[in-house]
Short mmCIF file of C-alpha atoms and ligand atoms in Angstrom, two decimals:
data_model
loop_
_atom_site.label_atom_id
_atom_site.label_comp_id
_atom_site.label_asym_id
_atom_site.label_seq_id
_atom_site.Cartn_x
_atom_site.Cartn_y
_atom_site.Cartn_z
CA MET B 1 -43.21 -17.59 10.61
CA GLU B 2 -39.49 -17.94 9.77
CA TYR B 3 -38.15 -17.75 6.43
CA PRO B 4 -34.25 -19.13 6.73
CA GLU B 5 -34.03 -18.57 2.97
CA LEU B 6 -35.04 -14.94 3.05
CA LYS B 7 -32.57 -14.44 6.01
CA GLU B 8 -29.87 -15.98 4.00
CA ARG B 9 -30.62 -14.09 0.86
CA GLU B 10 -30.60 -10.91 3.12
CA GLU B 11 -27.16 -11.52 4.30
CA GLN B 12 -25.93 -12.28 0.82
CA ILE B 13 -27.15 -8.92 -0.27
CA LYS B 14 -25.70 -7.27 2.74
CA LYS B 15 -22.48 -8.75 2.25
CA VAL B 16 -22.68 -7.56 -1.55
CA ILE B 17 -23.42 -4.07 -0.45
CA ARG B 18 -20.51 -3.78 2.31
CA ALA B 19 -18.19 -5.23 -0.48
CA GLU B 20 -19.17 -2.61 -2.96
CA GLU B 21 -18.89 0.27 -0.24
CA GLU B 22 -15.53 -0.84 0.84
CA LYS B 23 -14.34 -1.04 -3.03
CA PHE B 24 -15.94 2.40 -3.53
CA GLN B 25 -14.06 4.08 -0.65
CA GLU B 26 -10.62 2.24 -1.66
CA THR B 27 -11.18 3.89 -5.31
CA ILE B 28 -12.06 7.25 -3.77
CA HIS B 29 -9.08 6.90 -1.58
CA GLN B 30 -6.92 6.29 -4.52
CA GLY B 31 -8.26 9.26 -6.49
CA LEU B 32 -7.54 11.50 -3.39
CA ASN B 33 -3.89 10.21 -3.38
CA ILE B 34 -3.76 10.74 -7.24
CA LEU B 35 -5.16 14.42 -7.02
CA GLU B 36 -2.91 15.17 -3.91
CA GLU B 37 0.26 14.21 -6.29
CA TYR B 38 -1.35 16.63 -8.81
CA ILE B 39 -1.43 19.45 -6.47
CA GLU B 40 1.86 18.93 -5.33
CA ASP B 41 3.08 18.80 -8.82
CA MET B 42 1.14 22.38 -9.47
CA ILE B 43 2.65 23.98 -6.34
CA ASN B 44 6.29 22.69 -7.48
CA ASN B 45 5.91 24.07 -10.91
CA ARG B 46 3.82 27.00 -10.10
CA GLY B 47 0.69 25.93 -11.81
CA LYS B 48 -2.52 27.41 -10.88
CA CYS B 49 -4.93 25.24 -12.98
CA LEU B 50 -5.49 21.48 -13.24
CA SER B 51 -5.89 20.25 -16.83
CA GLY B 52 -9.38 19.04 -17.69
CA GLU B 53 -7.76 15.70 -18.93
CA LYS B 54 -6.54 15.09 -15.24
CA ALA B 55 -9.70 16.07 -13.67
CA PHE B 56 -11.75 13.62 -16.08
CA LYS B 57 -9.14 10.69 -15.50
CA LEU B 58 -10.05 11.25 -11.80
CA TYR B 59 -13.81 11.05 -12.47
CA ASP B 60 -13.51 8.38 -15.11
CA THR B 61 -11.03 6.01 -13.34
CA TYR B 62 -11.91 6.67 -9.45
CA GLY B 63 -15.25 8.04 -9.64
CA PHE B 64 -14.01 11.46 -8.25
CA PRO B 65 -16.95 13.84 -9.11
CA LEU B 66 -15.69 17.34 -10.57
CA ASP B 67 -17.60 19.26 -7.70
CA LEU B 68 -15.08 17.33 -5.24
CA THR B 69 -11.99 18.03 -7.32
CA ARG B 70 -12.82 21.68 -7.72
CA GLU B 71 -13.61 22.02 -3.92
CA ILE B 72 -10.17 20.51 -2.90
CA LEU B 73 -8.34 22.78 -5.43
CA GLU B 74 -10.07 25.83 -4.31
CA GLU B 75 -8.73 25.26 -0.81
CA LYS B 76 -5.29 25.51 -2.10
CA GLY B 77 -6.15 28.55 -4.19
CA LEU B 78 -6.14 26.33 -7.45
CA THR B 79 -8.58 25.93 -10.14
CA VAL B 80 -9.39 23.23 -12.76
CA ASP B 81 -9.99 23.68 -16.53
CA GLU B 82 -13.76 22.79 -16.80
CA SER B 83 -14.38 23.09 -20.34
CA GLU B 84 -11.62 20.70 -21.15
CA PHE B 85 -13.24 18.46 -18.55
CA ASN B 86 -16.53 18.87 -20.48
CA ALA B 87 -14.98 18.15 -23.58
CA HIS B 88 -13.64 14.95 -22.57
CA MET B 89 -17.04 13.94 -20.88
CA GLU B 90 -18.83 14.56 -24.58
CA GLU B 91 -16.06 12.62 -26.07
CA GLN B 92 -16.89 9.64 -23.75
CA ARG B 93 -20.48 9.93 -24.32
CA LYS B 94 -19.90 9.88 -27.94
CA ARG B 95 -17.79 6.67 -27.65
CA ALA B 96 -20.40 4.87 -25.28
CA ARG B 97 -23.04 5.72 -28.13
CA LYS B 98 -21.00 4.07 -30.99
CA ALA B 99 -20.24 1.23 -29.01
CA ARG B 100 -24.04 0.59 -28.08
CA GLU B 101 -24.38 1.02 -31.97
CA GLY B 102 -21.69 -1.54 -32.45
CA PHE B 103 -22.37 -4.71 -30.65
CA SER B 104 -22.95 -4.23 -26.86
CA ASP B 105 -26.55 -3.47 -27.09
CA PHE B 106 -27.37 -6.83 -29.03
CA GLY B 107 -28.90 -8.03 -25.84
CA TRP B 108 -26.62 -11.17 -25.66
CA GLU B 109 -27.61 -11.54 -22.23
CA ASN B 110 -31.15 -12.53 -23.16
CA GLY B 111 -30.82 -13.83 -26.53
CA SER B 112 -34.66 -13.77 -27.25
CA SER B 113 -34.28 -9.92 -27.93
CA ILE B 114 -32.49 -10.33 -31.16
CA GLY B 115 -34.35 -13.68 -32.22
CA LEU B 116 -31.37 -15.90 -31.28
CA ASN B 117 -31.84 -19.46 -31.30
CA LYS B 118 -31.97 -20.23 -27.56
CA ASN B 119 -32.02 -23.84 -27.93
CA TYR B 120 -28.89 -24.13 -29.68
CA GLU B 121 -26.16 -25.62 -27.56
CA THR B 122 -22.84 -25.07 -29.20
CA ILE B 123 -20.32 -27.60 -29.16
CA PHE B 124 -17.13 -26.75 -27.39
CA LYS B 125 -14.04 -28.12 -28.82
CA GLY B 126 -11.68 -25.94 -26.81
CA TYR B 127 -10.51 -28.58 -24.18
CA GLU B 128 -8.41 -30.26 -26.60
CA ASN B 129 -8.19 -27.81 -29.54
CA VAL B 130 -7.26 -24.00 -30.06
CA GLU B 131 -8.04 -24.24 -33.77
CA TRP B 132 -11.12 -25.72 -35.41
CA GLU B 133 -12.77 -25.73 -38.96
CA THR B 134 -16.60 -25.33 -38.64
CA GLU B 135 -19.58 -23.62 -40.11
CA VAL B 136 -21.00 -20.11 -39.71
CA ILE B 137 -24.67 -20.72 -38.34
CA GLY B 138 -25.86 -17.27 -37.46
CA LEU B 139 -24.74 -13.77 -37.77
CA TYR B 140 -26.03 -10.47 -36.00
CA PHE B 141 -25.45 -6.96 -36.81
CA ASP B 142 -26.68 -3.78 -35.47
CA GLY B 143 -29.48 -5.55 -33.66
CA GLU B 144 -30.60 -7.70 -36.38
CA ILE B 145 -30.04 -11.02 -37.78
CA VAL B 146 -28.16 -10.54 -41.09
CA ASP B 147 -26.67 -12.81 -43.90
CA ARG B 148 -23.28 -11.17 -43.78
CA ILE B 149 -20.98 -8.87 -42.13
CA ASP B 150 -18.81 -6.68 -44.03
CA GLU B 151 -15.22 -5.07 -43.66
CA GLY B 152 -14.97 -2.52 -40.69
CA GLU B 153 -18.26 -3.64 -39.21
CA GLU B 154 -18.67 -5.37 -35.84
CA GLY B 155 -21.00 -8.08 -34.99
CA VAL B 156 -21.65 -11.23 -33.34
CA VAL B 157 -21.00 -14.74 -35.01
CA LEU B 158 -22.71 -18.23 -34.03
CA LEU B 159 -20.62 -21.29 -34.99
CA LYS B 160 -21.75 -24.80 -35.01
CA GLU B 161 -18.71 -25.76 -33.10
CA THR B 162 -16.04 -23.66 -31.45
CA PRO B 163 -12.75 -23.75 -29.86
CA PHE B 164 -13.39 -20.41 -28.22
CA TYR B 165 -14.04 -20.67 -24.40
CA ALA B 166 -16.76 -18.37 -23.31
CA GLU B 167 -16.37 -16.21 -20.29
CA SER B 168 -17.72 -18.15 -17.26
CA GLY B 169 -16.70 -19.21 -13.99
CA GLY B 170 -14.39 -16.04 -13.47
CA GLN B 171 -12.41 -17.29 -16.46
CA VAL B 172 -12.17 -14.35 -19.21
CA GLY B 173 -13.48 -15.49 -22.75
CA ASP B 174 -10.93 -16.18 -25.58
CA THR B 175 -9.91 -13.97 -28.24
CA GLY B 176 -8.45 -15.05 -31.64
CA TYR B 177 -9.43 -15.22 -35.26
CA ILE B 178 -12.31 -16.44 -37.36
CA GLN B 179 -11.32 -16.52 -41.20
CA ASN B 180 -11.50 -18.12 -44.37
CA GLU B 181 -9.91 -17.39 -47.98
CA ASN B 182 -12.49 -14.58 -48.14
CA PHE B 183 -12.32 -12.98 -45.05
CA VAL B 184 -10.70 -12.02 -41.83
CA GLY B 185 -12.24 -11.50 -38.60
CA LYS B 186 -10.75 -10.46 -35.07
CA VAL B 187 -12.56 -12.20 -32.28
CA VAL B 188 -12.32 -9.58 -29.53
CA ASP B 189 -14.53 -11.36 -26.77
CA THR B 190 -16.46 -14.65 -26.36
CA LYS B 191 -19.47 -15.11 -24.21
CA LYS B 192 -22.26 -17.53 -23.66
CA ILE B 193 -26.05 -17.09 -23.49
CA ASN B 194 -28.46 -19.36 -21.41
CA ASP B 195 -25.46 -21.19 -20.37
CA GLN B 196 -25.10 -23.08 -23.81
CA THR B 197 -25.08 -20.88 -26.70
CA ILE B 198 -21.47 -19.56 -27.40
CA ILE B 199 -21.24 -16.43 -29.23
CA HIS B 200 -18.17 -14.49 -30.48
CA PHE B 201 -17.81 -10.75 -30.90
CA ILE B 202 -15.94 -10.03 -34.01
CA LYS B 203 -14.69 -7.05 -35.96
CA VAL B 204 -14.27 -7.83 -39.71
CA LYS B 205 -10.76 -6.85 -40.71
CA LYS B 206 -10.83 -7.91 -44.34
CA GLY B 207 -13.59 -9.23 -46.71
CA SER B 208 -17.00 -10.53 -45.59
CA ILE B 209 -18.10 -13.16 -43.59
CA LYS B 210 -21.40 -14.90 -44.61
CA ASN B 211 -23.88 -17.24 -43.14
CA GLY B 212 -23.33 -20.76 -44.14
CA ASP B 213 -19.36 -20.23 -44.71
CA THR B 214 -16.82 -22.84 -43.73
CA VAL B 215 -14.35 -21.10 -41.55
CA VAL B 216 -11.46 -21.75 -39.30
CA SER B 217 -11.62 -20.39 -35.84
CA ILE B 218 -8.14 -19.75 -34.03
CA VAL B 219 -7.73 -18.92 -30.43
CA ASP B 220 -5.05 -16.51 -29.47
CA ARG B 221 -2.72 -19.44 -28.48
CA LYS B 222 -0.53 -17.62 -25.95
CA ARG B 223 -3.13 -15.78 -24.27
CA ARG B 224 -5.05 -18.94 -23.78
CA SER B 225 -2.00 -20.44 -22.16
CA ASP B 226 -1.39 -17.64 -19.88
CA ILE B 227 -5.00 -17.80 -18.92
CA LYS B 228 -4.73 -21.79 -18.29
CA ARG B 229 -1.90 -21.16 -16.13
CA ASN B 230 -3.56 -18.77 -13.88
CA HIS B 231 -6.77 -20.71 -13.80
CA SER B 232 -4.78 -23.97 -12.74
CA ALA B 233 -3.12 -22.07 -10.19
CA THR B 234 -6.47 -21.11 -8.42
CA HIS B 235 -7.08 -24.92 -8.07
CA LEU B 236 -3.82 -25.50 -6.22
CA LEU B 237 -4.20 -22.20 -4.33
CA HIS B 238 -7.51 -23.25 -3.07
CA ARG B 239 -6.38 -26.69 -1.97
CA ALA B 240 -3.38 -24.95 -0.26
CA LEU B 241 -5.58 -22.46 1.61
CA LYS B 242 -7.72 -25.31 2.95
CA ASP B 243 -4.43 -26.99 4.09
CA VAL B 244 -2.87 -24.09 5.84
CA LEU B 245 -5.79 -22.05 7.19
CA GLY B 246 -8.39 -24.94 7.57
CA ASP B 247 -11.19 -26.56 6.06
CA HIS B 248 -13.61 -23.58 6.44
CA VAL B 249 -11.99 -22.02 3.53
CA ASN B 250 -14.22 -21.80 0.57
CA GLN B 251 -13.93 -20.22 -3.07
CA ALA B 252 -16.16 -17.13 -3.03
CA GLY B 253 -15.56 -16.04 -6.44
CA SER B 254 -12.53 -15.58 -8.81
CA ILE B 255 -11.27 -13.92 -11.86
CA VAL B 256 -8.91 -15.39 -14.19
CA LEU B 257 -7.07 -13.06 -16.59
CA PRO B 258 -4.20 -13.61 -18.89
CA ASN B 259 -1.86 -11.63 -16.83
CA ARG B 260 -3.22 -12.47 -13.14
CA LEU B 261 -5.65 -14.01 -11.09
CA ARG B 262 -7.77 -13.27 -8.22
CA PHE B 263 -9.18 -15.68 -5.95
CA ASP B 264 -11.76 -14.57 -3.04
CA PHE B 265 -12.60 -16.95 -0.23
CA THR B 266 -14.20 -17.24 3.03
CA HIS B 267 -11.96 -16.79 6.18
CA TYR B 268 -12.77 -14.92 9.31
CA GLU B 269 -9.41 -13.33 10.34
CA ALA B 270 -6.26 -11.76 9.12
CA ILE B 271 -3.75 -14.09 7.39
CA ARG B 272 -0.44 -13.89 8.90
CA ASP B 273 2.73 -13.42 6.90
CA ASP B 274 4.11 -16.84 7.65
CA GLN B 275 0.73 -18.52 6.62
CA LEU B 276 0.68 -16.60 3.10
CA LYS B 277 4.37 -17.69 2.67
CA GLU B 278 3.24 -21.28 3.34
CA VAL B 279 0.48 -21.42 0.97
CA GLU B 280 2.73 -19.72 -1.67
CA ARG B 281 5.38 -22.45 -0.78
CA ILE B 282 2.94 -25.33 -1.15
CA VAL B 283 1.55 -24.13 -4.53
CA ASN B 284 5.12 -24.01 -5.89
CA GLU B 285 6.05 -27.35 -4.51
CA ARG B 286 2.97 -28.98 -6.05
CA ILE B 287 3.97 -27.12 -9.54
CA LEU B 288 7.48 -28.59 -9.32
CA ASP B 289 5.76 -32.05 -8.30
CA SER B 290 4.73 -31.86 -12.03
CA LEU B 291 1.23 -33.42 -11.13
CA GLU B 292 -0.66 -34.83 -14.01
CA VAL B 293 -3.96 -32.92 -14.66
CA LYS B 294 -6.98 -35.11 -15.50
CA THR B 295 -10.69 -34.36 -16.08
CA ILE B 296 -13.41 -36.59 -15.41
CA GLU B 297 -17.01 -36.48 -16.53
CA THR B 298 -19.06 -37.97 -13.88
CA SER B 299 -22.33 -37.36 -12.30
CA LEU B 300 -23.21 -34.90 -9.61
CA LYS B 301 -23.85 -37.44 -7.04
CA GLU B 302 -20.65 -39.33 -7.75
CA SER B 303 -18.64 -36.38 -7.58
CA GLN B 304 -19.75 -35.37 -4.22
CA GLU B 305 -18.96 -38.93 -3.00
CA MET B 306 -15.57 -38.55 -4.24
CA GLY B 307 -14.97 -35.58 -1.82
CA VAL B 308 -14.63 -32.98 -4.78
CA ILE B 309 -14.49 -29.30 -3.74
CA GLY B 310 -15.57 -26.11 -5.97
CA LEU B 311 -18.64 -24.18 -6.44
CA PHE B 312 -21.50 -26.52 -7.31
CA GLU B 313 -23.00 -23.83 -10.03
CA ASP B 314 -24.05 -26.61 -12.28
CA LYS B 315 -26.22 -28.30 -9.67
CA TYR B 316 -29.07 -28.86 -12.28
CA LYS B 317 -26.84 -30.88 -14.41
CA ASP B 318 -26.51 -34.46 -14.05
CA GLN B 319 -23.06 -34.64 -15.68
CA VAL B 320 -20.35 -32.64 -14.20
CA ARG B 321 -16.79 -32.27 -14.96
CA VAL B 322 -14.22 -32.92 -12.35
CA VAL B 323 -10.71 -31.55 -12.82
CA GLN B 324 -7.86 -33.73 -10.69
CA MET B 325 -4.32 -32.52 -10.14
CA GLY B 326 -2.29 -35.60 -8.97
CA ASP B 327 -3.80 -36.79 -5.64
CA TYR B 328 -3.73 -33.04 -4.40
CA SER B 329 -6.90 -31.20 -5.95
CA MET B 330 -10.10 -32.45 -7.13
CA GLU B 331 -12.40 -29.78 -8.35
CA LEU B 332 -15.54 -29.33 -10.22
CA CYS B 333 -14.76 -26.80 -12.86
CA GLY B 334 -15.57 -26.15 -16.46
CA GLY B 335 -12.75 -24.11 -17.27
CA THR B 336 -9.42 -24.69 -19.30
CA HIS B 337 -6.10 -26.10 -17.54
CA VAL B 338 -2.67 -26.98 -18.19
CA ASP B 339 -1.94 -30.73 -18.76
CA ASN B 340 0.62 -30.66 -16.11
CA THR B 341 1.06 -28.49 -13.16
CA SER B 342 4.67 -27.80 -14.21
CA ASN B 343 3.42 -25.77 -16.99
CA ILE B 344 2.17 -23.11 -14.40
CA GLY B 345 5.72 -21.93 -13.96
CA LEU B 346 6.49 -19.86 -10.84
CA PHE B 347 3.44 -18.74 -8.65
CA LYS B 348 3.80 -15.46 -6.93
CA ILE B 349 1.23 -13.89 -4.70
CA ILE B 350 1.33 -10.26 -5.04
CA SER B 351 -1.32 -9.06 -2.63
CA GLU B 352 -3.61 -10.55 -0.04
CA SER B 353 -6.32 -8.21 1.38
CA SER B 354 -9.89 -8.25 3.14
CA ILE B 355 -12.97 -7.26 0.70
CA ALA B 356 -15.70 -7.91 3.06
CA SER B 357 -16.36 -9.18 6.64
CA GLY B 358 -15.19 -12.88 6.42
CA VAL B 359 -14.25 -12.72 2.78
CA ARG B 360 -10.55 -12.21 1.85
CA ARG B 361 -8.86 -11.94 -1.55
CA ILE B 362 -5.68 -13.14 -2.95
CA GLU B 363 -4.00 -11.77 -6.18
CA ALA B 364 -1.19 -13.83 -7.80
CA ILE B 365 0.72 -14.10 -10.81
CA THR B 366 2.30 -17.16 -13.03
CA GLY B 367 4.22 -18.03 -15.96
CA GLU B 368 5.65 -15.06 -18.00
CA ALA B 369 4.11 -12.45 -15.71
CA SER B 370 6.19 -14.02 -12.67
CA TYR B 371 9.20 -13.70 -14.79
CA ASP B 372 8.35 -9.78 -15.58
CA TYR B 373 7.73 -9.23 -11.98
CA LEU B 374 11.19 -10.76 -11.09
CA ASN B 375 12.88 -8.82 -13.62
CA GLU B 376 11.15 -5.52 -12.57
CA LEU B 377 12.12 -6.24 -8.98
CA GLU B 378 15.79 -6.91 -10.00
CA ARG B 379 15.71 -3.59 -11.88
CA SER B 380 14.64 -1.72 -8.77
CA VAL B 381 17.29 -3.42 -6.72
CA ASP B 382 19.76 -2.56 -9.26
CA LYS B 383 18.90 1.11 -9.25
CA VAL B 384 18.84 1.24 -5.53
CA SER B 385 22.38 -0.24 -5.57
CA ASN B 386 23.34 2.46 -7.96
CA ILE B 387 21.85 5.17 -6.06
CA LEU B 388 23.55 4.05 -2.81
CA LYS B 389 26.78 3.37 -4.89
CA THR B 390 27.17 -0.48 -3.79
CA ASN B 391 26.56 -3.78 -5.24
CA LYS B 392 23.64 -5.88 -4.60
CA LYS B 393 25.24 -8.17 -2.29
CA ASP B 394 26.24 -5.29 0.11
CA LEU B 395 23.07 -3.32 -0.24
CA ILE B 396 21.29 -4.16 2.94
CA GLU B 397 24.40 -3.45 4.90
CA ARG B 398 24.85 -0.36 2.85
CA ALA B 399 21.34 0.81 3.54
CA TYR B 400 21.70 0.27 7.43
CA ASN B 401 24.84 2.29 7.32
CA VAL B 402 23.30 4.99 5.43
CA VAL B 403 20.58 5.34 7.99
CA GLU B 404 22.95 5.50 10.75
CA GLU B 405 25.26 8.02 8.95
CA LEU B 406 22.03 10.39 8.61
CA LYS B 407 21.26 9.73 12.31
CA ASP B 408 24.90 10.96 13.08
CA LYS B 409 24.65 13.72 10.68
CA GLU B 410 21.50 14.88 12.49
CA LYS B 411 23.37 14.89 15.86
CA GLU B 412 26.05 16.93 14.38
CA ILE B 413 23.47 19.50 12.98
CA GLU B 414 21.74 19.68 16.11
CA LEU B 415 25.11 20.42 17.94
CA LEU B 416 26.18 23.16 15.29
CA LYS B 417 22.59 24.64 15.64
CA SER B 418 23.17 25.17 19.61
CA LYS B 419 26.89 26.20 18.95
CA MET B 420 25.64 28.72 16.46
CA ALA B 421 22.78 29.99 18.94
CA LEU B 422 25.38 30.55 21.46
CA SER B 423 27.38 32.74 19.13
CA ILE B 424 24.40 34.55 17.94
CA ALA B 425 23.51 35.16 21.56
CA ASP B 426 26.85 36.83 22.10
CA GLU B 427 26.08 39.02 19.05
CA ILE B 428 22.70 39.81 20.46
CA LEU B 429 23.82 40.77 23.66
CA LYS B 430 25.98 43.71 22.05
CA ALA B 431 22.82 45.37 21.02
CA LYS B 432 21.74 46.14 24.56
CA VAL B 433 20.38 49.58 25.06
CA ASN B 434 18.96 51.27 28.28
CA ILE B 435 15.60 52.80 28.25
CA ASN B 436 14.49 54.68 31.42
CA GLY B 437 17.00 52.52 33.50
CA VAL B 438 15.52 49.29 32.06
CA ASP B 439 18.01 47.11 29.87
CA LEU B 440 16.51 46.21 26.39
CA ILE B 441 17.40 44.16 23.46
CA THR B 442 15.36 44.19 20.25
CA TYR B 443 16.74 41.84 17.73
CA LYS B 444 15.90 40.50 14.13
CA VAL B 445 17.53 36.98 13.62
CA GLU B 446 17.75 35.42 10.29
CA ASN B 447 15.76 32.33 9.42
CA MET B 448 14.73 30.75 12.54
CA ASP B 449 11.52 29.01 13.61
CA MET B 450 9.46 29.61 16.89
CA ASN B 451 10.98 27.01 18.84
CA SER B 452 14.62 27.76 17.93
CA LEU B 453 13.86 31.48 18.64
CA ARG B 454 12.43 30.58 22.16
CA ASN B 455 15.40 28.63 22.99
CA LEU B 456 17.56 31.69 21.78
CA GLY B 457 15.46 33.83 23.97
CA ASP B 458 15.97 31.69 27.10
CA GLU B 459 19.72 31.62 26.45
CA ILE B 460 20.09 35.34 26.38
CA ARG B 461 17.47 35.87 29.40
CA ASN B 462 19.97 33.65 31.49
CA ARG B 463 22.84 35.59 30.48
CA MET B 464 21.23 39.08 31.15
CA GLU B 465 21.01 39.64 35.06
CA SER B 466 18.01 42.02 34.34
CA GLY B 467 16.15 43.31 31.37
CA VAL B 468 13.68 42.89 28.50
CA ILE B 469 14.35 40.85 25.15
CA VAL B 470 12.15 41.10 21.83
CA LEU B 471 13.41 38.76 19.25
CA ALA B 472 11.75 38.61 15.76
CA SER B 473 12.66 36.02 12.78
CA VAL B 474 11.20 35.44 9.30
CA HIS B 475 11.26 31.64 8.56
CA GLU B 476 9.51 30.08 5.48
CA GLU B 477 7.31 33.17 4.91
CA LYS B 478 6.25 33.38 8.68
CA ILE B 479 7.15 35.73 11.08
CA SER B 480 7.88 34.71 14.72
CA PHE B 481 8.11 37.07 17.70
CA VAL B 482 9.47 36.28 21.24
CA SER B 483 9.42 38.56 24.32
CA MET B 484 10.92 37.66 27.47
CA VAL B 485 11.16 39.81 30.77
CA THR B 486 13.46 39.09 33.88
CA LYS B 487 11.31 38.70 37.38
CA ASP B 488 12.44 42.14 38.84
CA MET B 489 11.10 43.99 35.44
CA VAL B 490 7.98 42.27 35.75
CA THR B 491 7.68 43.49 39.36
CA LYS B 492 8.21 47.05 38.04
CA GLY B 493 5.19 46.57 35.62
CA ILE B 494 6.83 45.36 32.40
CA HIS B 495 4.33 42.78 30.56
CA ALA B 496 5.81 40.65 27.88
CA GLY B 497 2.44 39.56 26.70
CA ASN B 498 1.24 43.08 26.05
CA ILE B 499 4.54 44.24 24.44
CA ILE B 500 4.09 41.24 21.70
CA LYS B 501 0.60 41.94 21.15
CA GLU B 502 1.29 45.41 19.90
CA VAL B 503 4.68 44.47 18.18
CA ALA B 504 2.81 41.56 16.44
CA LYS B 505 -0.14 44.18 15.51
CA VAL B 506 2.26 46.27 13.23
CA THR B 507 2.70 43.37 11.10
CA GLY B 508 -1.01 42.46 11.01
CA GLY B 509 -0.52 39.33 13.37
CA GLY B 510 -1.53 38.58 16.96
CA GLY B 511 -0.45 36.73 20.04
CA GLY B 512 0.17 37.41 23.72
CA GLY B 513 1.24 35.40 26.75
CA ARG B 514 2.41 35.67 30.41
CA PRO B 515 4.12 38.78 31.99
CA ASP B 516 7.67 36.99 31.82
CA MET B 517 7.15 35.14 28.52
CA ALA B 518 5.11 35.56 25.37
CA GLN B 519 5.10 34.76 21.75
CA ALA B 520 3.25 35.96 18.49
CA GLY B 521 3.08 35.29 14.70
CA GLY B 522 3.14 38.02 12.18
CA LYS B 523 2.00 38.64 8.50
CA ASN B 524 3.75 41.40 6.66
CA ILE B 525 7.48 40.42 6.75
CA ASN B 526 8.39 43.98 5.17
CA LYS B 527 7.33 45.30 8.71
CA VAL B 528 9.36 43.62 11.13
CA GLU B 529 12.03 46.29 11.88
CA GLU B 530 9.09 48.76 12.23
CA ALA B 531 7.30 46.59 14.83
CA LEU B 532 10.66 46.03 16.87
CA ASN B 533 11.22 49.64 16.86
CA ILE B 534 8.03 50.59 18.66
CA VAL B 535 9.36 48.44 21.60
CA PRO B 536 11.00 51.37 23.56
CA THR B 537 7.75 53.66 23.53
CA ILE B 538 5.61 50.57 24.86
CA ILE B 539 8.15 50.25 27.86
CA LYS B 540 8.05 53.83 28.70
CA GLU B 541 4.35 53.47 28.73
CA GLN B 542 4.49 50.35 30.84
CA LEU B 543 6.79 52.10 33.46
CA LYS B 544 4.45 54.77 34.04
ZN1 ZN L 601 -10.63 -24.80 -13.13
#
């Protein structure tokens, strides 16, 4: 027996799990980047202990466990203030408890737990209105049905009719005020129970709200407008994605907030830059076309015949709401929209990514957020122009020139370095001594890394007909030793590898190599001279 439904459900679950895993990895990765920044900061400022506040931020925002933070810090010889971290944890526990005692634990998801009237269908007036006079028909405080909620308290309000949009279809709930001459209540969120009862979460700012009160409910108009712009843009985006990528594109989820929108959709390969640009261009073109936005109430069957796109979530309702934007887009939707696409303002995509196999995500902004974004961008360009001491018009050319100049300077530095090495070589050659018939040079060079030291050794060996060279240098707290022996001296029994081994040992280091060439690292930078001083003895030993 086969169960295709089960198989489909299993695929769905797997997809969700994969998306969750990817999200988790992404946040952990972000946390890691931030921890690295903290560590760099500590190293630069000679700090030894990460503040508990920062460790808590890593934990709270990025799910970074304290153990992991501690472990990574320990690797760098750093610690974390655990008692401060624990204090923050306790603080958070207290806050969470308080919130539960407030209204989060009202069981609004299953209204029955607080005796909420499950059958009441709130009349939504918010498609045409942002302000509405109505009656209070239910109040809930501290998990109980009550007659009043007093100043300073938080509770839930049921209204007979409401202009407040309840969170659904990805669009966030409205905020605003419910008030009359006796009280002012701030609505912090609006949700829906059993798909029909709209509930308002309020904080009473002044006076008391009572059951049966006549009140005016006022939606935060600006916030609603921002949400409307972003929501309407998702419709144009959905259509434009189908136009550019193909009809297989379907909405897989969305979140519409006042300051941005997020649109997830099915598509099985990466989106090219030019495709994304084309999508953005089409959406902006439809905005400038000033398309009228109309809503039509119709039957589900009829809407399907009309070729409407969208999530058929309301498949058990016979009446559906179709939102039409000119001739361009027709979508099933219960959200709030602008009256004309021109109200959306500039539509700007700010990111595109894959969130699961076959599902991609676009984040975008509209209206005021786009304006702020452009201003921010302009400020950055101004700053860069300032730093590069040019005007915006010549910025790109200037940037190219600076990069070229840097390359030239690097070449110049390389040239100077090799010239310097030659003059150092002259100096070093003067330090030649004779040990039992062997020409020996031991020399401590200032601030040179292993590579440069080896090049210098080669140079000196080339200029010496016969002999032994041992060079040392301290660079970035690290000691490098290099030893070179000419061929004739190798046949006499001198071994560069064995010399360097004993020399490095004096400073607590180690290394070795071939009879003619060897290198090693050292530890104690105060013992470099002492180490070089034992070379004559080693040579005498090797000559025996
Ligand atoms: Zn909509």
